[in-house]
Amino acid sequence: MYTTEVMIQNKLGLHARPAARLVAFAQQFSSKVLLYVKDSGAEANVKSVISVMSAGASCGKVVELVIQGEDEGVAGPQIAHFIETLED
């Protein structure tokens, strides 16, 4: 299992467009990818646009990524970097 914390830098948070880009990026990996918003406890399946959008991950929020599966070691750092550099 790979876990890390990432701060949402995108000024509008994970709204529709960046959420869709994140989901498309995460879907290239076979591992299960979950996102937990630290202050609210919201959980999201990062391979579902609706789930990511409903988590309420706005700018400045710290999220925990939990990735589990055969490619978790590769997926984890790449998805974390993608979130940190995600723009509208």
Tab-separated table of N, CA and C in Angstrom:
chain	number	residue	atom	x	y	z
A	1	MET	N	0.850	-1.171	0.000
A	1	MET	CA	0.000	0.000	0.000
A	1	MET	C	0.897	1.236	0.000
A	2	TYR	N	0.545	2.193	-0.830
A	2	TYR	CA	1.259	3.462	-0.937
A	2	TYR	C	0.350	4.546	-0.383
A	3	THR	N	0.853	5.360	0.535
A	3	THR	CA	0.082	6.491	1.050
A	3	THR	C	0.958	7.740	1.050
A	4	THR	N	0.342	8.857	0.793
A	4	THR	CA	1.024	10.145	0.851
A	4	THR	C	-0.012	11.242	1.006
A	5	GLU	N	0.426	12.382	1.516
A	5	GLU	CA	-0.439	13.546	1.613
A	5	GLU	C	-0.047	14.562	0.562
A	6	VAL	N	-1.053	15.198	-0.012
A	6	VAL	CA	-0.857	16.180	-1.078
A	6	VAL	C	-1.776	17.368	-0.798
A	7	MET	N	-1.286	18.578	-1.056
A	7	MET	CA	-2.137	19.756	-0.931
A	7	MET	C	-2.694	20.119	-2.305
A	8	ILE	N	-3.979	20.410	-2.352
A	8	ILE	CA	-4.618	20.836	-3.595
A	8	ILE	C	-4.146	22.261	-3.900
A	9	GLN	N	-3.469	22.429	-5.028
A	9	GLN	CA	-2.923	23.723	-5.428
A	9	GLN	C	-3.813	24.453	-6.436
A	10	ASN	N	-4.617	23.696	-7.176
A	10	ASN	CA	-5.476	24.294	-8.194
A	10	ASN	C	-6.419	25.295	-7.531
A	11	LYS	N	-6.450	26.535	-8.006
A	11	LYS	CA	-7.193	27.589	-7.323
A	11	LYS	C	-8.694	27.333	-7.207
A	12	LEU	N	-9.247	26.525	-8.075
A	12	LEU	CA	-10.676	26.205	-7.990
A	12	LEU	C	-10.937	24.808	-7.428
A	13	GLY	N	-9.895	24.137	-6.995
A	13	GLY	CA	-10.060	22.801	-6.419
A	13	GLY	C	-10.359	21.759	-7.484
A	14	LEU	N	-10.856	20.631	-7.040
A	14	LEU	CA	-11.141	19.526	-7.967
A	14	LEU	C	-12.580	19.610	-8.467
A	15	HIS	N	-12.870	20.652	-9.231
A	15	HIS	CA	-14.183	20.778	-9.872
A	15	HIS	C	-14.186	19.927	-11.148
A	16	ALA	N	-15.185	20.031	-11.968
A	16	ALA	CA	-15.422	19.108	-13.086
A	16	ALA	C	-14.218	18.876	-14.010
A	17	ARG	N	-13.646	19.931	-14.554
A	17	ARG	CA	-12.576	19.763	-15.541
A	17	ARG	C	-11.325	19.115	-14.936
A	18	PRO	N	-10.765	19.637	-13.830
A	18	PRO	CA	-9.587	18.980	-13.268
A	18	PRO	C	-9.900	17.592	-12.703
A	19	ALA	N	-11.101	17.397	-12.194
A	19	ALA	CA	-11.482	16.074	-11.699
A	19	ALA	C	-11.478	15.067	-12.846
A	20	ALA	N	-12.012	15.465	-13.990
A	20	ALA	CA	-12.039	14.574	-15.160
A	20	ALA	C	-10.624	14.254	-15.634
A	21	ARG	N	-9.737	15.251	-15.611
A	21	ARG	CA	-8.341	15.017	-16.014
A	21	ARG	C	-7.649	14.072	-15.038
A	22	LEU	N	-7.905	14.248	-13.731
A	22	LEU	CA	-7.322	13.370	-12.722
A	22	LEU	C	-7.809	11.939	-12.899
A	23	VAL	N	-9.094	11.771	-13.108
A	23	VAL	CA	-9.665	10.431	-13.301
A	23	VAL	C	-9.051	9.762	-14.527
A	24	ALA	N	-8.958	10.495	-15.626
A	24	ALA	CA	-8.369	9.935	-16.852
A	24	ALA	C	-6.922	9.509	-16.608
A	25	PHE	N	-6.178	10.308	-15.853
A	25	PHE	CA	-4.790	9.972	-15.548
A	25	PHE	C	-4.717	8.728	-14.664
A	26	ALA	N	-5.551	8.663	-13.628
A	26	ALA	CA	-5.530	7.539	-12.684
A	26	ALA	C	-5.959	6.236	-13.330
A	27	GLN	N	-6.806	6.305	-14.340
A	27	GLN	CA	-7.319	5.098	-14.967
A	27	GLN	C	-6.267	4.327	-15.760
A	28	GLN	N	-5.116	4.926	-16.003
A	28	GLN	CA	-4.067	4.195	-16.705
A	28	GLN	C	-3.378	3.175	-15.793
A	29	PHE	N	-3.643	3.251	-14.489
A	29	PHE	CA	-3.043	2.323	-13.533
A	29	PHE	C	-4.079	1.296	-13.101
A	30	SER	N	-3.611	0.097	-12.770
A	30	SER	CA	-4.539	-0.956	-12.355
A	30	SER	C	-4.878	-0.897	-10.871
A	31	SER	N	-4.082	-0.198	-10.090
A	31	SER	CA	-4.295	-0.124	-8.641
A	31	SER	C	-5.562	0.637	-8.281
A	32	LYS	N	-6.102	0.316	-7.112
A	32	LYS	CA	-7.224	1.055	-6.545
A	32	LYS	C	-6.665	2.348	-5.963
A	33	VAL	N	-7.305	3.477	-6.261
A	33	VAL	CA	-6.811	4.783	-5.813
A	33	VAL	C	-7.927	5.493	-5.055
A	34	LEU	N	-7.672	5.784	-3.782
A	34	LEU	CA	-8.633	6.500	-2.951
A	34	LEU	C	-8.027	7.818	-2.502
A	35	LEU	N	-8.887	8.802	-2.307
A	35	LEU	CA	-8.483	10.119	-1.849
A	35	LEU	C	-9.330	10.452	-0.625
A	36	TYR	N	-8.681	10.868	0.456
A	36	TYR	CA	-9.373	11.270	1.680
A	36	TYR	C	-9.078	12.735	1.946
A	37	VAL	N	-10.115	13.551	2.086
A	37	VAL	CA	-9.939	14.960	2.422
A	37	VAL	C	-9.758	15.028	3.933
A	38	LYS	N	-8.591	15.511	4.365
A	38	LYS	CA	-8.184	15.417	5.765
A	38	LYS	C	-9.135	16.107	6.741
A	39	ASP	N	-9.594	17.311	6.468
A	39	ASP	CA	-10.385	18.022	7.472
A	39	ASP	C	-11.867	17.655	7.477
A	40	SER	N	-12.353	17.060	6.413
A	40	SER	CA	-13.782	16.718	6.365
A	40	SER	C	-14.042	15.221	6.476
A	41	GLY	N	-13.018	14.421	6.209
A	41	GLY	CA	-13.196	12.976	6.245
A	41	GLY	C	-13.838	12.411	4.987
A	42	ALA	N	-14.087	13.266	3.989
A	42	ALA	CA	-14.695	12.791	2.743
A	42	ALA	C	-13.744	11.825	2.045
A	43	GLU	N	-14.326	10.828	1.404
A	43	GLU	CA	-13.561	9.806	0.687
A	43	GLU	C	-13.995	9.799	-0.767
A	44	ALA	N	-13.031	9.589	-1.665
A	44	ALA	CA	-13.360	9.540	-3.088
A	44	ALA	C	-12.577	8.436	-3.780
A	45	ASN	N	-13.254	7.769	-4.701
A	45	ASN	CA	-12.602	6.842	-5.610
A	45	ASN	C	-12.058	7.701	-6.746
A	46	VAL	N	-10.746	7.739	-6.901
A	46	VAL	CA	-10.122	8.636	-7.872
A	46	VAL	C	-10.366	8.197	-9.318
A	47	LYS	N	-11.001	7.069	-9.510
A	47	LYS	CA	-11.328	6.632	-10.864
A	47	LYS	C	-12.783	6.927	-11.220
A	48	SER	N	-13.437	7.780	-10.401
A	48	SER	CA	-14.819	8.181	-10.634
A	48	SER	C	-14.934	9.698	-10.545
A	49	VAL	N	-15.353	10.354	-11.624
A	49	VAL	CA	-15.476	11.811	-11.652
A	49	VAL	C	-16.460	12.290	-10.588
A	50	ILE	N	-17.604	11.660	-10.496
A	50	ILE	CA	-18.617	12.074	-9.524
A	50	ILE	C	-18.072	11.952	-8.108
A	51	SER	N	-17.381	10.874	-7.825
A	51	SER	CA	-16.809	10.657	-6.499
A	51	SER	C	-15.782	11.738	-6.159
A	52	VAL	N	-14.894	12.053	-7.090
A	52	VAL	CA	-13.857	13.072	-6.860
A	52	VAL	C	-14.503	14.440	-6.642
A	53	MET	N	-15.460	14.792	-7.475
A	53	MET	CA	-16.110	16.098	-7.346
A	53	MET	C	-16.874	16.219	-6.034
A	54	SER	N	-17.505	15.163	-5.596
A	54	SER	CA	-18.316	15.227	-4.375
A	54	SER	C	-17.481	15.233	-3.100
A	55	ALA	N	-16.188	14.985	-3.196
A	55	ALA	CA	-15.328	14.983	-2.006
A	55	ALA	C	-15.080	16.395	-1.476
A	56	GLY	N	-15.273	17.406	-2.304
A	56	GLY	CA	-15.098	18.784	-1.854
A	56	GLY	C	-13.652	19.168	-1.611
A	57	ALA	N	-12.753	18.688	-2.461
A	57	ALA	CA	-11.326	18.998	-2.317
A	57	ALA	C	-11.030	20.343	-2.960
A	58	SER	N	-11.097	21.399	-2.169
A	58	SER	CA	-10.865	22.744	-2.687
A	58	SER	C	-9.412	23.166	-2.478
A	59	CYS	N	-9.060	24.303	-3.041
A	59	CYS	CA	-7.698	24.809	-2.971
A	59	CYS	C	-7.248	24.945	-1.517
A	60	GLY	N	-6.049	24.466	-1.241
A	60	GLY	CA	-5.484	24.536	0.102
A	60	GLY	C	-5.789	23.346	0.987
A	61	LYS	N	-6.720	22.492	0.562
A	61	LYS	CA	-7.052	21.302	1.347
A	61	LYS	C	-5.947	20.268	1.213
A	62	VAL	N	-5.688	19.580	2.307
A	62	VAL	CA	-4.734	18.484	2.293
A	62	VAL	C	-5.522	17.191	2.126
A	63	VAL	N	-5.087	16.393	1.164
A	63	VAL	CA	-5.732	15.105	0.918
A	63	VAL	C	-4.715	13.989	1.104
A	64	GLU	N	-5.204	12.858	1.523
A	64	GLU	CA	-4.352	11.681	1.629
A	64	GLU	C	-4.699	10.748	0.484
A	65	LEU	N	-3.688	10.328	-0.253
A	65	LEU	CA	-3.865	9.339	-1.315
A	65	LEU	C	-3.515	7.975	-0.746
A	66	VAL	N	-4.368	7.018	-0.990
A	66	VAL	CA	-4.104	5.639	-0.596
A	66	VAL	C	-4.245	4.798	-1.855
A	67	ILE	N	-3.147	4.164	-2.241
A	67	ILE	CA	-3.117	3.417	-3.495
A	67	ILE	C	-2.699	1.990	-3.183
A	68	GLN	N	-3.481	1.047	-3.689
A	68	GLN	CA	-3.206	-0.355	-3.409
A	68	GLN	C	-3.393	-1.187	-4.670
A	69	GLY	N	-2.354	-1.934	-4.999
A	69	GLY	CA	-2.417	-2.799	-6.167
A	69	GLY	C	-1.037	-3.094	-6.693
A	70	GLU	N	-0.997	-3.804	-7.796
A	70	GLU	CA	0.285	-4.274	-8.314
A	70	GLU	C	1.202	-3.166	-8.816
A	71	ASP	N	0.656	-2.037	-9.240
A	71	ASP	CA	1.508	-0.944	-9.722
A	71	ASP	C	1.499	0.266	-8.778
A	72	GLU	N	1.201	0.047	-7.505
A	72	GLU	CA	1.093	1.141	-6.536
A	72	GLU	C	2.382	1.961	-6.397
A	73	GLY	N	3.529	1.302	-6.490
A	73	GLY	CA	4.810	2.001	-6.350
A	73	GLY	C	5.074	2.992	-7.464
A	74	VAL	N	4.555	2.709	-8.630
A	74	VAL	CA	4.691	3.611	-9.775
A	74	VAL	C	3.547	4.620	-9.777
A	75	ALA	N	2.345	4.138	-9.523
A	75	ALA	CA	1.151	4.983	-9.573
A	75	ALA	C	1.174	6.076	-8.508
A	76	GLY	N	1.582	5.721	-7.303
A	76	GLY	CA	1.539	6.664	-6.184
A	76	GLY	C	2.246	7.977	-6.444
A	77	PRO	N	3.546	7.943	-6.707
A	77	PRO	CA	4.251	9.202	-6.939
A	77	PRO	C	3.741	9.969	-8.164
A	78	GLN	N	3.339	9.249	-9.200
A	78	GLN	CA	2.868	9.922	-10.418
A	78	GLN	C	1.532	10.616	-10.189
A	79	ILE	N	0.618	9.956	-9.498
A	79	ILE	CA	-0.689	10.567	-9.228
A	79	ILE	C	-0.534	11.730	-8.256
A	80	ALA	N	0.304	11.578	-7.239
A	80	ALA	CA	0.543	12.677	-6.286
A	80	ALA	C	1.102	13.896	-7.022
A	81	HIS	N	2.078	13.693	-7.888
A	81	HIS	CA	2.649	14.797	-8.660
A	81	HIS	C	1.596	15.421	-9.577
A	82	PHE	N	0.767	14.593	-10.182
A	82	PHE	CA	-0.283	15.087	-11.070
A	82	PHE	C	-1.223	16.014	-10.302
A	83	ILE	N	-1.621	15.615	-9.089
A	83	ILE	CA	-2.524	16.431	-8.284
A	83	ILE	C	-1.846	17.746	-7.883
A	84	GLU	N	-0.592	17.671	-7.485
A	84	GLU	CA	0.128	18.870	-7.049
A	84	GLU	C	0.292	19.897	-8.164
A	85	THR	N	0.366	19.462	-9.384
A	85	THR	CA	0.605	20.358	-10.516
A	85	THR	C	-0.629	20.575	-11.380
A	86	LEU	N	-1.769	20.048	-10.961
A	86	LEU	CA	-3.009	20.135	-11.727
A	86	LEU	C	-3.505	21.577	-11.817
A	87	GLU	N	-3.816	21.988	-13.020
A	87	GLU	CA	-4.371	23.321	-13.267
A	87	GLU	C	-5.718	23.180	-13.962
A	88	ASP	N	-6.457	24.280	-14.030
A	88	ASP	CA	-7.775	24.259	-14.708
A	88	ASP	C	-7.638	23.923	-16.164
